[in-house]
């Protein structure tokens, strides 16, 4: 397979990059200063694209690569890939589900605890020597608080199971009620937000879910409510979130993702009731290597004429 051209869109994982380099003719897109000229020059060589949550394959790129056969995403999210156009053109698409579920769900619980107990602010308090001048202020508990989850897929369910261990009542919103679920269902996000103390965003990013967290939802969650986003940044209307936090209309937020990554609103930096992470939901060595193995496995399966391991299209 050494002659098969694979276009890697951006730096992702040294392990993935090395494994691709061993097996295929790897092109590193981010190293090309003249990207359009590069694509024209290599169009007949590139038969696969490897993308991730920040860089995928839009219609323009797909049209530029006449021999493109497969787009393998080093991510479970697919919002950077034009799925409809891939389907229309007969281009296969794969992603990396399941292997990252546990890590992302673990991080959601970590964000809840860090936000409610102000763990990061406590750490800064000790490091700055303030403890010698007095105790840290009281915070609020997690156990027993009601948790609402937007999106009850693999990750949403894993978050629910973990929150149950803390004695939390669980409710959820999805496009339609899941008949086999034991959790309380709400048919709209505003009702869900009105009836929970912690709201977790765990759904895919689509046209319908972009800014699913808007001013109305934030106000329904209220000044004692906490928002946790482990989905995608554009799920949240970021200016509305910032103003609600600054004005005290929302109790707190734990955010792993942002609308214009890696840019983060500076107004959030000084707020002790906000925890900010650099999109590390699946960011463990074990999980990222497993994701890389899935990318490699899907590419090899495709070019050997075998079924994809995790097909999307």
Tab-separated table of N, CA, C and O in Angstrom, residues 118-191:
chain	number	residue	atom	x	y	z
A	118	UNK	N	-15.137	24.061	42.695
A	118	UNK	CA	-14.128	25.084	42.371
A	118	UNK	C	-12.709	24.571	42.642
A	118	UNK	O	-11.881	25.224	43.282
A	119	UNK	N	-12.453	23.379	42.131
A	119	UNK	CA	-11.175	22.722	42.384
A	119	UNK	C	-9.999	23.527	41.828
A	119	UNK	O	-8.963	23.665	42.484
A	120	UNK	N	-10.171	24.085	40.637
A	120	UNK	CA	-9.077	24.866	40.040
A	120	UNK	C	-8.807	26.128	40.846
A	120	UNK	O	-7.642	26.500	41.070
A	121	UNK	N	-9.861	26.785	41.304
A	121	UNK	CA	-9.699	27.990	42.124
A	121	UNK	C	-9.055	27.635	43.470
A	121	UNK	O	-8.217	28.388	43.980
A	122	UNK	N	-9.414	26.487	44.034
A	122	UNK	CA	-8.797	26.030	45.286
A	122	UNK	C	-7.300	25.809	45.102
A	122	UNK	O	-6.490	26.169	45.970
A	123	UNK	N	-6.945	25.213	43.981
A	123	UNK	CA	-5.537	24.964	43.683
A	123	UNK	C	-4.770	26.292	43.611
A	123	UNK	O	-3.684	26.432	44.188
A	124	UNK	N	-5.336	27.249	42.904
A	124	UNK	CA	-4.691	28.565	42.807
A	124	UNK	C	-4.593	29.235	44.179
A	124	UNK	O	-3.613	29.928	44.480
A	125	UNK	N	-5.598	29.031	45.002
A	125	UNK	CA	-5.649	29.622	46.344
A	125	UNK	C	-4.473	29.144	47.198
A	125	UNK	O	-3.807	29.924	47.868
A	126	UNK	N	-4.211	27.836	47.118
A	126	UNK	CA	-3.099	27.267	47.879
A	126	UNK	C	-1.758	27.730	47.308
A	126	UNK	O	-0.867	28.165	48.041
A	127	UNK	N	-1.606	27.654	45.998
A	127	UNK	CA	-0.339	28.006	45.359
A	127	UNK	C	0.045	29.468	45.577
A	127	UNK	O	1.232	29.806	45.609
A	128	UNK	N	-0.960	30.321	45.673
A	128	UNK	CA	-0.674	31.751	45.827
A	128	UNK	C	-0.425	32.157	47.278
A	128	UNK	O	-0.157	33.320	47.566
A	129	UNK	N	-0.535	31.195	48.203
A	129	UNK	CA	-0.271	31.474	49.612
A	129	UNK	C	-1.447	32.057	50.377
A	129	UNK	O	-1.315	32.426	51.547
A	130	UNK	N	-2.628	32.112	49.747
A	130	UNK	CA	-3.792	32.732	50.398
A	130	UNK	C	-4.347	31.895	51.555
A	130	UNK	O	-5.016	32.435	52.443
A	131	UNK	N	-4.048	30.597	51.556
A	131	UNK	CA	-4.599	29.743	52.620
A	131	UNK	C	-4.078	30.167	53.996
A	131	UNK	O	-4.763	30.027	55.013
A	132	UNK	N	-2.882	30.708	54.019
A	132	UNK	CA	-2.313	31.150	55.306
A	132	UNK	C	-3.069	32.352	55.882
A	132	UNK	O	-2.924	32.674	57.064
A	133	UNK	N	-3.877	32.990	55.040
A	133	UNK	CA	-4.631	34.167	55.478
A	133	UNK	C	-6.097	33.850	55.783
A	133	UNK	O	-6.860	34.727	56.196
A	134	UNK	N	-6.497	32.601	55.533
A	134	UNK	CA	-7.882	32.228	55.814
A	134	UNK	C	-8.348	31.096	54.936
A	134	UNK	O	-7.725	30.766	53.922
A	135	UNK	N	-9.454	30.460	55.349
A	135	UNK	CA	-9.986	29.318	54.603
A	135	UNK	C	-10.634	29.753	53.288
A	135	UNK	O	-11.105	30.883	53.153
A	136	UNK	N	-10.687	28.810	52.358
A	136	UNK	CA	-11.367	29.045	51.081
A	136	UNK	C	-12.874	29.084	51.326
A	136	UNK	O	-13.392	28.431	52.230
A	137	UNK	N	-13.570	29.816	50.493
A	137	UNK	CA	-15.020	29.938	50.641
A	137	UNK	C	-15.708	28.589	50.421
A	137	UNK	O	-15.155	27.685	49.777
A	138	UNK	N	-16.910	28.444	50.945
A	138	UNK	CA	-17.679	27.219	50.737
A	138	UNK	C	-18.157	27.131	49.293
A	138	UNK	O	-18.472	28.142	48.660
A	139	UNK	N	-18.240	25.897	48.803
A	139	UNK	CA	-18.715	25.672	47.427
A	139	UNK	C	-20.022	24.879	47.498
A	139	UNK	O	-20.728	24.940	48.493
A	140	UNK	N	-20.358	24.139	46.438
A	140	UNK	CA	-21.615	23.388	46.430
A	140	UNK	C	-21.367	21.948	46.003
A	140	UNK	O	-20.450	21.671	45.230
A	141	UNK	N	-22.157	21.031	46.506
A	141	UNK	CA	-21.932	19.602	46.286
A	141	UNK	C	-22.462	19.133	44.932
A	141	UNK	O	-23.312	19.784	44.311
A	142	UNK	N	-21.959	17.995	44.511
A	142	UNK	CA	-22.427	17.346	43.288
A	142	UNK	C	-23.455	16.263	43.601
A	142	UNK	O	-24.503	16.187	42.976
A	143	UNK	N	-23.168	15.424	44.575
A	143	UNK	CA	-24.029	14.272	44.871
A	143	UNK	C	-25.482	14.697	45.047
A	143	UNK	O	-25.786	15.630	45.786
A	144	UNK	N	-26.350	13.985	44.335
A	144	UNK	CA	-27.780	14.224	44.483
A	144	UNK	C	-28.365	15.298	43.594
A	144	UNK	O	-29.591	15.437	43.510
A	145	UNK	N	-27.528	16.055	42.908
A	145	UNK	CA	-28.057	17.104	42.037
A	145	UNK	C	-28.640	16.491	40.758
A	145	UNK	O	-28.147	15.484	40.250
A	146	UNK	N	-29.670	17.123	40.247
A	146	UNK	CA	-30.319	16.617	39.033
A	146	UNK	C	-29.486	16.967	37.802
A	146	UNK	O	-29.023	18.095	37.647
A	147	UNK	N	-29.300	15.976	36.941
A	147	UNK	CA	-28.469	16.129	35.745
A	147	UNK	C	-29.326	15.926	34.503
A	147	UNK	O	-29.980	14.896	34.346
A	148	UNK	N	-29.317	16.919	33.628
A	148	UNK	CA	-29.985	16.817	32.339
A	148	UNK	C	-28.951	16.649	31.240
A	148	UNK	O	-27.915	17.319	31.253
A	149	UNK	N	-29.218	15.756	30.301
A	149	UNK	CA	-28.244	15.451	29.250
A	149	UNK	C	-28.887	15.675	27.883
A	149	UNK	O	-29.946	15.125	27.582
A	150	UNK	N	-28.238	16.489	27.077
A	150	UNK	CA	-28.677	16.693	25.695
A	150	UNK	C	-27.921	15.700	24.827
A	150	UNK	O	-26.713	15.826	24.634
A	151	UNK	N	-28.628	14.700	24.321
A	151	UNK	CA	-28.003	13.659	23.518
A	151	UNK	C	-27.732	12.418	24.349
A	151	UNK	O	-26.808	12.423	25.169
A	152	UNK	N	-28.522	11.384	24.158
A	152	UNK	CA	-28.346	10.156	24.950
A	152	UNK	C	-27.795	9.043	24.070
A	152	UNK	O	-28.339	7.942	24.006
A	153	UNK	N	-26.698	9.373	23.371
A	153	UNK	CA	-25.986	8.358	22.597
A	153	UNK	C	-24.979	7.658	23.482
A	153	UNK	O	-25.144	7.571	24.701
A	154	UNK	N	-23.905	7.164	22.881
A	154	UNK	CA	-22.897	6.419	23.652
A	154	UNK	C	-22.338	7.262	24.793
A	154	UNK	O	-22.270	6.824	25.941
A	155	UNK	N	-21.919	8.488	24.461
A	155	UNK	CA	-21.288	9.330	25.473
A	155	UNK	C	-22.307	9.812	26.492
A	155	UNK	O	-22.056	9.792	27.704
A	156	UNK	N	-23.478	10.239	26.030
A	156	UNK	CA	-24.518	10.689	26.951
A	156	UNK	C	-24.901	9.612	27.955
A	156	UNK	O	-25.064	9.886	29.149
A	157	UNK	N	-25.028	8.384	27.468
A	157	UNK	CA	-25.360	7.267	28.369
A	157	UNK	C	-24.243	7.012	29.372
A	157	UNK	O	-24.500	6.744	30.553
A	158	UNK	N	-23.013	7.094	28.914
A	158	UNK	CA	-21.883	6.867	29.817
A	158	UNK	C	-21.823	7.944	30.904
A	158	UNK	O	-21.504	7.655	32.058
A	159	UNK	N	-22.152	9.183	30.549
A	159	UNK	CA	-22.230	10.256	31.545
A	159	UNK	C	-23.351	9.957	32.538
A	159	UNK	O	-23.181	10.100	33.755
A	160	UNK	N	-24.496	9.523	32.029
A	160	UNK	CA	-25.646	9.213	32.888
A	160	UNK	C	-25.288	8.128	33.897
A	160	UNK	O	-25.602	8.237	35.092
A	161	UNK	N	-24.642	7.069	33.448
A	161	UNK	CA	-24.279	5.968	34.345
A	161	UNK	C	-23.325	6.449	35.450
A	161	UNK	O	-23.464	6.054	36.614
A	162	UNK	N	-22.391	7.315	35.094
A	162	UNK	CA	-21.464	7.829	36.093
A	162	UNK	C	-22.174	8.751	37.087
A	162	UNK	O	-21.925	8.703	38.292
A	163	UNK	N	-23.041	9.605	36.581
A	163	UNK	CA	-23.764	10.531	37.461
A	163	UNK	C	-24.692	9.786	38.412
A	163	UNK	O	-24.903	10.211	39.552
A	164	UNK	N	-25.243	8.668	37.954
A	164	UNK	CA	-26.103	7.860	38.824
A	164	UNK	C	-25.342	7.378	40.058
A	164	UNK	O	-25.913	7.248	41.140
A	165	UNK	N	-24.040	7.113	39.880
A	165	UNK	CA	-23.229	6.657	41.010
A	165	UNK	C	-23.108	7.738	42.092
A	165	UNK	O	-22.801	7.435	43.244
A	166	UNK	N	-23.369	8.993	41.715
A	166	UNK	CA	-23.367	10.100	42.671
A	166	UNK	C	-24.783	10.387	43.208
A	166	UNK	O	-25.004	11.394	43.859
A	167	UNK	N	-25.708	9.479	42.909
A	167	UNK	CA	-27.079	9.640	43.387
A	167	UNK	C	-27.852	10.722	42.673
A	167	UNK	O	-28.808	11.294	43.233
A	168	UNK	N	-27.480	11.014	41.433
A	168	UNK	CA	-28.121	12.093	40.678
A	168	UNK	C	-29.313	11.592	39.867
A	168	UNK	O	-29.182	10.625	39.105
A	169	UNK	N	-30.481	12.233	39.986
A	169	UNK	CA	-31.593	11.941	39.078
A	169	UNK	C	-31.214	12.384	37.661
A	169	UNK	O	-30.646	13.470	37.487
A	170	UNK	N	-31.525	11.556	36.664
A	170	UNK	CA	-31.120	11.817	35.285
A	170	UNK	C	-32.345	12.083	34.413
A	170	UNK	O	-33.354	11.370	34.496
A	171	UNK	N	-32.253	13.100	33.573
A	171	UNK	CA	-33.257	13.342	32.538
A	171	UNK	C	-32.515	13.675	31.249
A	171	UNK	O	-31.309	13.925	31.266
A	172	UNK	N	-33.245	13.672	30.132
A	172	UNK	CA	-32.538	13.869	28.867
A	172	UNK	C	-33.440	14.469	27.804
A	172	UNK	O	-34.677	14.429	27.904
A	173	UNK	N	-32.789	15.009	26.772
A	173	UNK	CA	-33.480	15.448	25.557
A	173	UNK	C	-32.788	14.820	24.359
A	173	UNK	O	-31.551	14.844	24.246
A	174	UNK	N	-33.565	14.230	23.474
A	174	UNK	CA	-33.122	13.829	22.146
A	174	UNK	C	-34.258	14.147	21.186
A	174	UNK	O	-35.348	14.540	21.613
A	175	UNK	N	-34.028	13.975	19.886
A	175	UNK	CA	-35.077	14.313	18.911
A	175	UNK	C	-36.341	13.500	19.141
A	175	UNK	O	-37.445	13.967	18.909
A	176	UNK	N	-36.173	12.279	19.597
A	176	UNK	CA	-37.340	11.447	19.923
A	176	UNK	C	-37.030	10.634	21.168
A	176	UNK	O	-35.863	10.336	21.459
A	177	UNK	N	-38.065	10.285	21.904
A	177	UNK	CA	-37.879	9.557	23.155
A	177	UNK	C	-37.327	8.166	22.890
A	177	UNK	O	-37.710	7.493	21.923
A	178	UNK	N	-36.427	7.730	23.748
A	178	UNK	CA	-35.850	6.390	23.629
A	178	UNK	C	-36.696	5.427	24.453
A	178	UNK	O	-36.689	5.502	25.684
A	179	UNK	N	-37.412	4.518	23.793
A	179	UNK	CA	-38.376	3.669	24.505
A	179	UNK	C	-37.755	2.747	25.545
A	179	UNK	O	-38.417	2.349	26.498
A	180	UNK	N	-36.473	2.420	25.383
A	180	UNK	CA	-35.830	1.503	26.328
A	180	UNK	C	-35.090	2.233	27.449
A	180	UNK	O	-34.426	1.605	28.273
A	181	UNK	N	-35.221	3.555	27.519
A	181	UNK	CA	-34.508	4.317	28.540
A	181	UNK	C	-35.337	4.436	29.812
A	181	UNK	O	-36.551	4.659	29.762
A	182	UNK	N	-34.662	4.335	30.952
A	182	UNK	CA	-35.345	4.476	32.246
A	182	UNK	C	-35.364	5.931	32.711
A	182	UNK	O	-35.975	6.246	33.741
A	183	UNK	N	-34.681	6.814	31.972
A	183	UNK	CA	-34.559	8.196	32.411
A	183	UNK	C	-35.736	9.036	31.924
A	183	UNK	O	-36.367	8.724	30.918
A	184	UNK	N	-36.006	10.121	32.633
A	184	UNK	CA	-37.112	11.005	32.280
A	184	UNK	C	-36.785	11.758	30.995
A	184	UNK	O	-35.699	12.312	30.849
A	185	UNK	N	-37.740	11.801	30.091
A	185	UNK	CA	-37.548	12.443	28.789
A	185	UNK	C	-38.264	13.779	28.737
A	185	UNK	O	-39.397	13.916	29.204
A	186	UNK	N	-37.593	14.776	28.171
A	186	UNK	CA	-38.209	16.065	27.878
A	186	UNK	C	-38.157	16.282	26.373
A	186	UNK	O	-37.138	16.023	25.732
A	187	UNK	N	-39.227	16.772	25.824
A	187	UNK	CA	-39.341	16.909	24.367
A	187	UNK	C	-38.707	18.184	23.840
A	187	UNK	O	-38.639	18.391	22.632
A	188	UNK	N	-38.238	19.055	24.739
A	188	UNK	CA	-37.511	20.242	24.290
A	188	UNK	C	-36.459	20.624	25.322
A	188	UNK	O	-36.556	20.259	26.500
A	189	UNK	N	-35.453	21.352	24.858
A	189	UNK	CA	-34.295	21.656	25.693
A	189	UNK	C	-34.646	22.623	26.817
A	189	UNK	O	-34.095	22.535	27.923
A	190	UNK	N	-35.565	23.545	26.564
A	190	UNK	CA	-35.929	24.525	27.592
A	190	UNK	C	-36.555	23.838	28.800
A	190	UNK	O	-36.217	24.134	29.954
A	191	UNK	N	-37.437	22.890	28.559
A	191	UNK	CA	-38.033	22.146	29.677
A	191	UNK	C	-36.978	21.338	30.421
A	191	UNK	O	-37.015	21.230	31.653
